[in-house]
PDB file of C-alpha atoms in Angstrom:
ATOM      1  CA  THR A   1      20.428 -12.978  17.198  1.00 51.00           C
ATOM      2  CA  GLN A   2      17.305 -13.320  15.564  1.00 55.00           C
ATOM      3  CA  LEU A   3      14.755 -14.867  18.017  1.00 75.00           C
ATOM      4  CA  LEU A   4      11.801 -15.454  15.823  1.00 91.00           C
ATOM      5  CA  GLU A   5      11.988 -16.922  12.555  1.00 93.00           C
ATOM      6  CA  GLN A   6       9.040 -16.720   9.724  1.00 95.00           C
ATOM      7  CA  SER A   7       8.565 -18.905   6.753  1.00 96.00           C
ATOM      8  CA  PRO A   8       8.564 -18.605   4.406  1.00 97.00           C
ATOM      9  CA  GLN A   9      10.029 -15.449   3.645  1.00 95.00           C
ATOM     10  CA  PHE A  10       8.267 -14.972   0.155  1.00 96.00           C
ATOM     11  CA  LEU A  11       4.866 -16.124  -0.920  1.00 97.00           C
ATOM     12  CA  SER A  12       3.596 -15.682  -4.361  1.00 97.00           C
ATOM     13  CA  ILE A  13      -0.115 -17.114  -4.874  1.00 97.00           C
ATOM     14  CA  GLN A  14      -3.259 -16.856  -6.860  1.00 97.00           C
ATOM     15  CA  GLU A  15      -6.883 -15.592  -5.477  1.00 98.00           C
ATOM     16  CA  GLY A  16      -8.492 -18.884  -4.297  1.00 98.00           C
ATOM     17  CA  GLU A  17      -5.775 -20.497  -2.864  1.00 98.00           C
ATOM     18  CA  ASN A  18      -5.104 -21.281   0.949  1.00 98.00           C
ATOM     19  CA  LEU A  19      -1.436 -20.473   2.659  1.00 98.00           C
ATOM     20  CA  THR A  20       0.524 -21.005   6.149  1.00 98.00           C
ATOM     21  CA  VAL A  21       2.531 -18.805   7.163  1.00 98.00           C
ATOM     22  CA  TYR A  22       4.655 -19.839  10.645  1.00 98.00           C
ATOM     23  CA  CYS A  23       6.482 -18.129  13.050  1.00 97.00           C
ATOM     24  CA  ASN A  24       8.867 -20.229  15.168  1.00 96.00           C
ATOM     25  CA  SER A  25      11.394 -19.752  18.066  1.00 94.00           C
ATOM     26  CA  SER A  26      13.058 -21.397  20.825  1.00 92.00           C
ATOM     27  CA  SER A  27      12.106 -18.748  23.232  1.00 91.00           C
ATOM     28  CA  VAL A  28       8.887 -19.167  25.529  1.00 93.00           C
ATOM     29  CA  PHE A  29       6.669 -15.794  24.665  1.00 93.00           C
ATOM     30  CA  SER A  30       3.978 -14.426  27.233  1.00 92.00           C
ATOM     31  CA  SER A  31       1.851 -13.509  24.204  1.00 93.00           C
ATOM     32  CA  LEU A  32       2.157 -13.453  20.379  1.00 95.00           C
ATOM     33  CA  GLN A  33       0.810 -10.506  18.054  1.00 96.00           C
ATOM     34  CA  TRP A  34       0.364 -10.579  14.108  1.00 97.00           C
ATOM     35  CA  TYR A  35       0.685  -7.518  12.117  1.00 97.00           C
ATOM     36  CA  ARG A  36       0.397  -6.867   8.638  1.00 97.00           C
ATOM     37  CA  GLN A  37       2.097  -3.691   6.547  1.00 97.00           C
ATOM     38  CA  GLU A  38       1.868  -1.966   3.853  1.00 95.00           C
ATOM     39  CA  PRO A  39       4.095  -0.128   1.745  1.00 91.00           C
ATOM     40  CA  GLY A  40       4.703   3.137   3.429  1.00 91.00           C
ATOM     41  CA  GLU A  41       2.965   2.421   6.114  1.00 95.00           C
ATOM     42  CA  GLY A  42       3.580   1.385   9.474  1.00 96.00           C
ATOM     43  CA  PRO A  43       2.425  -2.300  10.863  1.00 97.00           C
ATOM     44  CA  VAL A  44      -1.144  -2.569  12.076  1.00 97.00           C
ATOM     45  CA  LEU A  45      -2.378  -5.103  14.384  1.00 96.00           C
ATOM     46  CA  LEU A  46      -4.381  -8.255  13.310  1.00 97.00           C
ATOM     47  CA  VAL A  47      -4.621 -10.431  16.612  1.00 96.00           C
ATOM     48  CA  THR A  48      -2.949 -11.318  19.710  1.00 94.00           C
ATOM     49  CA  VAL A  49      -2.636 -14.611  21.213  1.00 95.00           C
ATOM     50  CA  VAL A  50      -2.050 -15.381  24.743  1.00 93.00           C
ATOM     51  CA  THR A  51      -2.649 -18.721  25.780  1.00 94.00           C
ATOM     52  CA  GLY A  52      -1.146 -21.742  24.546  1.00 95.00           C
ATOM     53  CA  GLY A  53      -2.923 -23.766  21.891  1.00 96.00           C
ATOM     54  CA  GLU A  54      -5.348 -20.796  21.690  1.00 96.00           C
ATOM     55  CA  VAL A  55      -7.050 -20.417  18.023  1.00 98.00           C
ATOM     56  CA  LYS A  56      -8.565 -17.099  17.243  1.00 97.00           C
ATOM     57  CA  LYS A  57     -10.084 -16.351  13.612  1.00 97.00           C
ATOM     58  CA  LEU A  58     -10.634 -13.186  11.932  1.00 96.00           C
ATOM     59  CA  LYS A  59     -12.746 -13.948   8.855  1.00 96.00           C
ATOM     60  CA  ARG A  60     -10.594 -16.181   6.431  1.00 97.00           C
ATOM     61  CA  LEU A  61      -7.364 -15.568   8.699  1.00 98.00           C
ATOM     62  CA  THR A  62      -7.313 -18.353  11.212  1.00 98.00           C
ATOM     63  CA  PHE A  63      -4.335 -17.657  14.121  1.00 98.00           C
ATOM     64  CA  GLN A  64      -2.842 -20.594  16.094  1.00 97.00           C
ATOM     65  CA  PHE A  65      -0.413 -19.966  19.409  1.00 97.00           C
ATOM     66  CA  GLY A  66       1.805 -23.326  20.231  1.00 96.00           C
ATOM     67  CA  ASP A  67       0.820 -25.256  23.020  1.00 96.00           C
ATOM     68  CA  ALA A  68       4.183 -24.448  24.338  1.00 96.00           C
ATOM     69  CA  ARG A  69       3.870 -20.499  23.639  1.00 95.00           C
ATOM     70  CA  LYS A  70       7.051 -20.814  21.194  1.00 95.00           C
ATOM     71  CA  ASP A  71       5.686 -20.868  18.150  1.00 96.00           C
ATOM     72  CA  SER A  72       2.452 -19.567  15.832  1.00 97.00           C
ATOM     73  CA  SER A  73       0.961 -19.935  12.597  1.00 98.00           C
ATOM     74  CA  LEU A  74      -1.430 -17.847  10.647  1.00 98.00           C
ATOM     75  CA  HIS A  75      -3.523 -19.731   8.211  1.00 98.00           C
ATOM     76  CA  ILE A  76      -5.432 -17.919   5.321  1.00 98.00           C
ATOM     77  CA  THR A  77      -8.035 -19.491   3.575  1.00 98.00           C
ATOM     78  CA  ALA A  78      -9.096 -18.275  -0.101  1.00 98.00           C
ATOM     79  CA  ALA A  79      -6.594 -15.448  -0.021  1.00 98.00           C
ATOM     80  CA  GLN A  80      -7.855 -12.441  -2.052  1.00 97.00           C
ATOM     81  CA  PRO A  81      -5.737  -9.539  -3.728  1.00 96.00           C
ATOM     82  CA  GLY A  82      -6.274  -7.683  -0.660  1.00 96.00           C
ATOM     83  CA  ASP A  83      -4.382  -9.806   1.191  1.00 97.00           C
ATOM     84  CA  THR A  84      -1.294  -8.895   0.122  1.00 97.00           C
ATOM     85  CA  GLY A  85       1.450  -7.209   2.177  1.00 97.00           C
ATOM     86  CA  LEU A  86       4.068  -8.155   4.925  1.00 97.00           C
ATOM     87  CA  TYR A  87       2.677 -10.279   7.466  1.00 97.00           C
ATOM     88  CA  LEU A  88       4.970  -9.936  11.100  1.00 97.00           C
ATOM     89  CA  CYS A  89       4.592 -11.971  14.188  1.00 97.00           C
ATOM     90  CA  ALA A  90       5.835 -10.549  17.048  1.00 95.00           C
ATOM     91  CA  GLY A  91       6.667 -12.109  20.600  1.00 94.00           C
ATOM     92  CA  ALA A  92       6.400 -10.437  24.066  1.00 92.00           C
ATOM     93  CA  ARG A  93       8.508 -11.168  26.830  1.00 86.00           C
ATOM     94  CA  GLY A  94       7.222 -10.309  30.181  1.00 80.00           C
ATOM     95  CA  THR A  95       3.730  -8.929  31.124  1.00 79.00           C
ATOM     96  CA  GLY A  96       4.574  -5.404  33.147  1.00 80.00           C
ATOM     97  CA  THR A  97       4.472  -2.403  31.727  1.00 74.00           C
ATOM     98  CA  ALA A  98       8.372  -2.632  30.444  1.00 73.00           C
ATOM     99  CA  SER A  99       7.255  -6.049  28.461  1.00 81.00           C
ATOM    100  CA  LYS A 100       9.153  -5.804  25.268  1.00 84.00           C
ATOM    101  CA  LEU A 101       8.176  -7.199  21.756  1.00 89.00           C
ATOM    102  CA  THR A 102      10.564  -8.685  19.428  1.00 91.00           C
ATOM    103  CA  PHE A 103       9.378  -8.867  15.665  1.00 94.00           C
ATOM    104  CA  GLY A 104      10.011 -12.008  13.433  1.00 93.00           C
ATOM    105  CA  THR A 105      11.706 -11.678  10.004  1.00 90.00           C
ATOM    106  CA  GLY A 106       8.390 -11.413   7.993  1.00 94.00           C
ATOM    107  CA  THR A 107       6.631 -13.237   5.282  1.00 96.00           C
ATOM    108  CA  ARG A 108       6.124 -10.937   2.122  1.00 96.00           C
ATOM    109  CA  LEU A 109       2.730 -12.308   0.670  1.00 97.00           C
ATOM    110  CA  GLN A 110       1.174 -11.499  -2.694  1.00 97.00           C
ATOM    111  CA  VAL A 111      -1.672 -12.762  -4.225  1.00 97.00           C
ATOM    112  CA  THR A 112      -2.737 -12.215  -7.780  1.00 96.00           C
ATOM    113  CA  LEU A 113      -5.828 -12.585  -9.742  1.00 93.00           C
TER     114      LEU A 113
ATOM    115  CA  ASN V   1      -7.523  11.121  14.782  1.00 68.00           C
ATOM    116  CA  ALA V   2      -3.652  11.570  14.546  1.00 81.00           C
ATOM    117  CA  GLY V   3      -2.511   8.638  16.464  1.00 96.00           C
ATOM    118  CA  VAL V   4       1.302   8.308  15.914  1.00 98.00           C
ATOM    119  CA  THR V   5       2.967  10.995  13.608  1.00 97.00           C
ATOM    120  CA  GLN V   6       6.636  10.768  12.827  1.00 98.00           C
ATOM    121  CA  THR V   7       8.626  13.759  10.724  1.00 97.00           C
ATOM    122  CA  PRO V   8      10.196  13.888   8.565  1.00 98.00           C
ATOM    123  CA  LYS V   9       9.388  11.087   6.326  1.00 97.00           C
ATOM    124  CA  PHE V  10      12.462  11.271   4.339  1.00 97.00           C
ATOM    125  CA  GLN V  11      15.590  12.467   5.195  1.00 97.00           C
ATOM    126  CA  VAL V  12      19.371  12.244   3.828  1.00 98.00           C
ATOM    127  CA  LEU V  13      22.092  12.506   5.917  1.00 98.00           C
ATOM    128  CA  LYS V  14      25.939  12.653   5.419  1.00 98.00           C
ATOM    129  CA  THR V  15      28.290  10.412   7.245  1.00 98.00           C
ATOM    130  CA  GLY V  16      29.059  12.227  10.844  1.00 98.00           C
ATOM    131  CA  GLN V  17      25.884  14.439  10.790  1.00 98.00           C
ATOM    132  CA  SER V  18      23.684  14.192  13.263  1.00 97.00           C
ATOM    133  CA  MET V  19      19.563  14.437  13.256  1.00 97.00           C
ATOM    134  CA  THR V  20      16.449  14.188  15.761  1.00 98.00           C
ATOM    135  CA  LEU V  21      13.630  12.021  14.309  1.00 98.00           C
ATOM    136  CA  GLN V  22      10.627  13.431  16.006  1.00 98.00           C
ATOM    137  CA  CYS V  23       7.311  11.013  17.065  1.00 98.00           C
ATOM    138  CA  ALA V  24       4.582  12.088  18.737  1.00 98.00           C
ATOM    139  CA  GLN V  25       1.374  10.718  19.859  1.00 98.00           C
ATOM    140  CA  ASP V  26      -2.234  12.130  21.336  1.00 97.00           C
ATOM    141  CA  MET V  27      -3.732   8.917  22.835  1.00 96.00           C
ATOM    142  CA  ASN V  28      -2.275   9.452  26.045  1.00 95.00           C
ATOM    143  CA  HIS V  29      -0.155   6.403  25.406  1.00 95.00           C
ATOM    144  CA  GLU V  30       2.329   5.440  28.567  1.00 94.00           C
ATOM    145  CA  TYR V  31       4.570   3.080  26.593  1.00 94.00           C
ATOM    146  CA  MET V  32       6.476   4.459  23.144  1.00 96.00           C
ATOM    147  CA  SER V  33       9.352   2.938  21.315  1.00 96.00           C
ATOM    148  CA  TRP V  34      11.418   3.045  18.190  1.00 97.00           C
ATOM    149  CA  TYR V  35      11.984   0.248  15.748  1.00 97.00           C
ATOM    150  CA  ARG V  36      14.518   0.041  12.779  1.00 97.00           C
ATOM    151  CA  GLN V  37      13.112  -1.996   9.880  1.00 97.00           C
ATOM    152  CA  ASP V  38      15.679  -3.466   7.644  1.00 93.00           C
ATOM    153  CA  PRO V  39      15.313  -5.924   4.661  1.00 85.00           C
ATOM    154  CA  GLY V  40      15.019  -9.801   5.894  1.00 79.00           C
ATOM    155  CA  MET V  41      15.490  -8.437   9.574  1.00 82.00           C
ATOM    156  CA  GLY V  42      12.222  -7.557  10.524  1.00 86.00           C
ATOM    157  CA  LEU V  43      11.758  -4.670  12.908  1.00 94.00           C
ATOM    158  CA  ARG V  44      14.659  -4.489  15.791  1.00 94.00           C
ATOM    159  CA  LEU V  45      13.957  -2.341  18.920  1.00 94.00           C
ATOM    160  CA  ILE V  46      16.194   0.507  19.414  1.00 97.00           C
ATOM    161  CA  HIS V  47      15.058   2.245  22.610  1.00 96.00           C
ATOM    162  CA  TYR V  48      11.570   2.313  24.405  1.00 94.00           C
ATOM    163  CA  SER V  49      10.073   4.103  27.250  1.00 95.00           C
ATOM    164  CA  VAL V  50       7.015   3.014  29.964  1.00 93.00           C
ATOM    165  CA  GLY V  51       6.212   7.022  30.840  1.00 94.00           C
ATOM    166  CA  ALA V  52       7.542  10.247  31.081  1.00 95.00           C
ATOM    167  CA  GLY V  53      11.290  10.396  32.525  1.00 96.00           C
ATOM    168  CA  ILE V  54      11.913   6.966  32.073  1.00 95.00           C
ATOM    169  CA  THR V  55      13.552   5.424  28.954  1.00 96.00           C
ATOM    170  CA  ASP V  56      15.735   1.745  28.283  1.00 94.00           C
ATOM    171  CA  GLN V  57      17.492   0.384  25.666  1.00 95.00           C
ATOM    172  CA  GLY V  58      16.129  -2.454  23.282  1.00 93.00           C
ATOM    173  CA  GLU V  59      18.437  -4.880  20.897  1.00 92.00           C
ATOM    174  CA  VAL V  60      20.222  -2.043  18.887  1.00 95.00           C
ATOM    175  CA  PRO V  61      20.708   0.745  20.713  1.00 97.00           C
ATOM    176  CA  ASN V  62      24.278   2.149  19.825  1.00 97.00           C
ATOM    177  CA  GLY V  63      24.567   5.392  17.900  1.00 97.00           C
ATOM    178  CA  TYR V  64      21.082   6.773  19.113  1.00 98.00           C
ATOM    179  CA  ASN V  65      19.677   8.448  22.034  1.00 98.00           C
ATOM    180  CA  VAL V  66      16.239   9.312  23.325  1.00 98.00           C
ATOM    181  CA  SER V  67      14.326  10.974  26.195  1.00 97.00           C
ATOM    182  CA  ARG V  68      10.978  11.264  27.323  1.00 97.00           C
ATOM    183  CA  SER V  69      10.192  14.532  28.733  1.00 97.00           C
ATOM    184  CA  THR V  70       6.442  14.548  27.844  1.00 97.00           C
ATOM    185  CA  THR V  71       4.020  11.616  27.187  1.00 97.00           C
ATOM    186  CA  GLU V  72       3.244  12.826  23.977  1.00 97.00           C
ATOM    187  CA  ASP V  73       7.072  13.223  22.402  1.00 98.00           C
ATOM    188  CA  PHE V  74       9.557  10.480  21.892  1.00 98.00           C
ATOM    189  CA  PRO V  75      12.427  12.034  19.812  1.00 98.00           C
ATOM    190  CA  LEU V  76      15.607   9.768  18.343  1.00 98.00           C
ATOM    191  CA  ARG V  77      18.702  11.456  18.114  1.00 98.00           C
ATOM    192  CA  LEU V  78      21.136   9.955  15.974  1.00 97.00           C
ATOM    193  CA  LEU V  79      24.611  11.360  17.198  1.00 92.00           C
ATOM    194  CA  SER V  80      27.236  10.887  14.418  1.00 97.00           C
ATOM    195  CA  ALA V  81      25.234   9.020  11.406  1.00 97.00           C
ATOM    196  CA  ALA V  82      27.089   5.944  10.011  1.00 98.00           C
ATOM    197  CA  PRO V  83      25.925   4.107   6.612  1.00 97.00           C
ATOM    198  CA  SER V  84      25.237   1.166   8.569  1.00 97.00           C
ATOM    199  CA  GLN V  85      22.211   3.607   9.984  1.00 98.00           C
ATOM    200  CA  THR V  86      20.534   3.662   6.672  1.00 98.00           C
ATOM    201  CA  SER V  87      17.143   2.124   7.440  1.00 98.00           C
ATOM    202  CA  VAL V  88      13.205   2.806   8.174  1.00 98.00           C
ATOM    203  CA  TYR V  89      12.557   4.115  11.551  1.00 98.00           C
ATOM    204  CA  PHE V  90       9.512   3.549  13.417  1.00 98.00           C
ATOM    205  CA  CYS V  91       7.789   4.953  16.407  1.00 98.00           C
ATOM    206  CA  ALA V  92       5.163   2.788  18.082  1.00 97.00           C
ATOM    207  CA  SER V  93       2.961   3.530  21.186  1.00 96.00           C
ATOM    208  CA  CYS V  94       0.734   1.231  23.422  1.00 94.00           C
ATOM    209  CA  ARG V  95      -1.537   2.178  26.106  1.00 91.00           C
ATOM    210  CA  ARG V  96       0.453   0.336  28.670  1.00 84.00           C
ATOM    211  CA  SER V  97       2.255  -2.876  28.040  1.00 82.00           C
ATOM    212  CA  ALA V  98       3.497  -4.415  24.545  1.00 79.00           C
ATOM    213  CA  TYR V  99       2.185  -7.808  26.239  1.00 79.00           C
ATOM    214  CA  ASN V 100      -1.342  -7.317  25.762  1.00 80.00           C
ATOM    215  CA  SER V 101      -2.001  -3.772  24.071  1.00 86.00           C
ATOM    216  CA  PRO V 102      -1.656  -3.031  20.518  1.00 91.00           C
ATOM    217  CA  LEU V 103       1.085  -1.291  19.371  1.00 94.00           C
ATOM    218  CA  HIS V 104       0.191   2.047  17.368  1.00 96.00           C
ATOM    219  CA  PHE V 105       2.706   2.946  14.759  1.00 97.00           C
ATOM    220  CA  GLY V 106       3.684   5.794  12.488  1.00 97.00           C
ATOM    221  CA  ASN V 107       3.994   5.978   8.763  1.00 96.00           C
ATOM    222  CA  GLY V 108       8.037   5.702   9.372  1.00 97.00           C
ATOM    223  CA  THR V 109      10.786   8.028   8.425  1.00 97.00           C
ATOM    224  CA  ARG V 110      13.393   6.750   5.603  1.00 97.00           C
ATOM    225  CA  LEU V 111      16.510   7.910   6.372  1.00 98.00           C
ATOM    226  CA  THR V 112      19.701   7.359   4.126  1.00 98.00           C
ATOM    227  CA  VAL V 113      23.103   7.672   5.596  1.00 98.00           C
ATOM    228  CA  THR V 114      25.778   8.453   2.326  1.00 97.00           C
TER     229      THR V 114
END
């Protein structure tokens, strides 16, 4: 059972366009992380959001955690070719040392000139 | 900085063979984990460890064994490889808890079982 669904699965846009990626679940998470993965490499953390309704910005990327801590979104403004990659959300259940991360299905983004 | 090191990078096995995927981290992280990545499935947790001598199962543990005899190493053993285990395997570690610590990933091992 996939607890975290991401949409869209694939996105191909031109440089300068804006886009939003969604991460949805019926489960409540204690925190939500976003990772970006490039071919042949492991995922790299972009941001962690912990509080319901929290908004974090990382340059042109804006991350929001849903009020009920069941969903999240990633908005990219004026996309650039360097934003190309696989974006993964990951929800944590529990807050102790045994907290486990469940990853979403991924959104593959391609930004062309 | 080495971070998380996985070996080998590529491996081809025949059905029924066994092998060990190696994972080592030099960041003194307590938490280590193994994920497999399949198209359209994201990353699925196989096993994890919160410290030396402690391991637990994740979402898809069947067919895999782990041990954690030291803080640095967390090998993943495939007991009898099956074609369904064809995947890319990632080892990841974090300082203490995946709740609020970033996971540091290795660059993966691409395994093909024929």
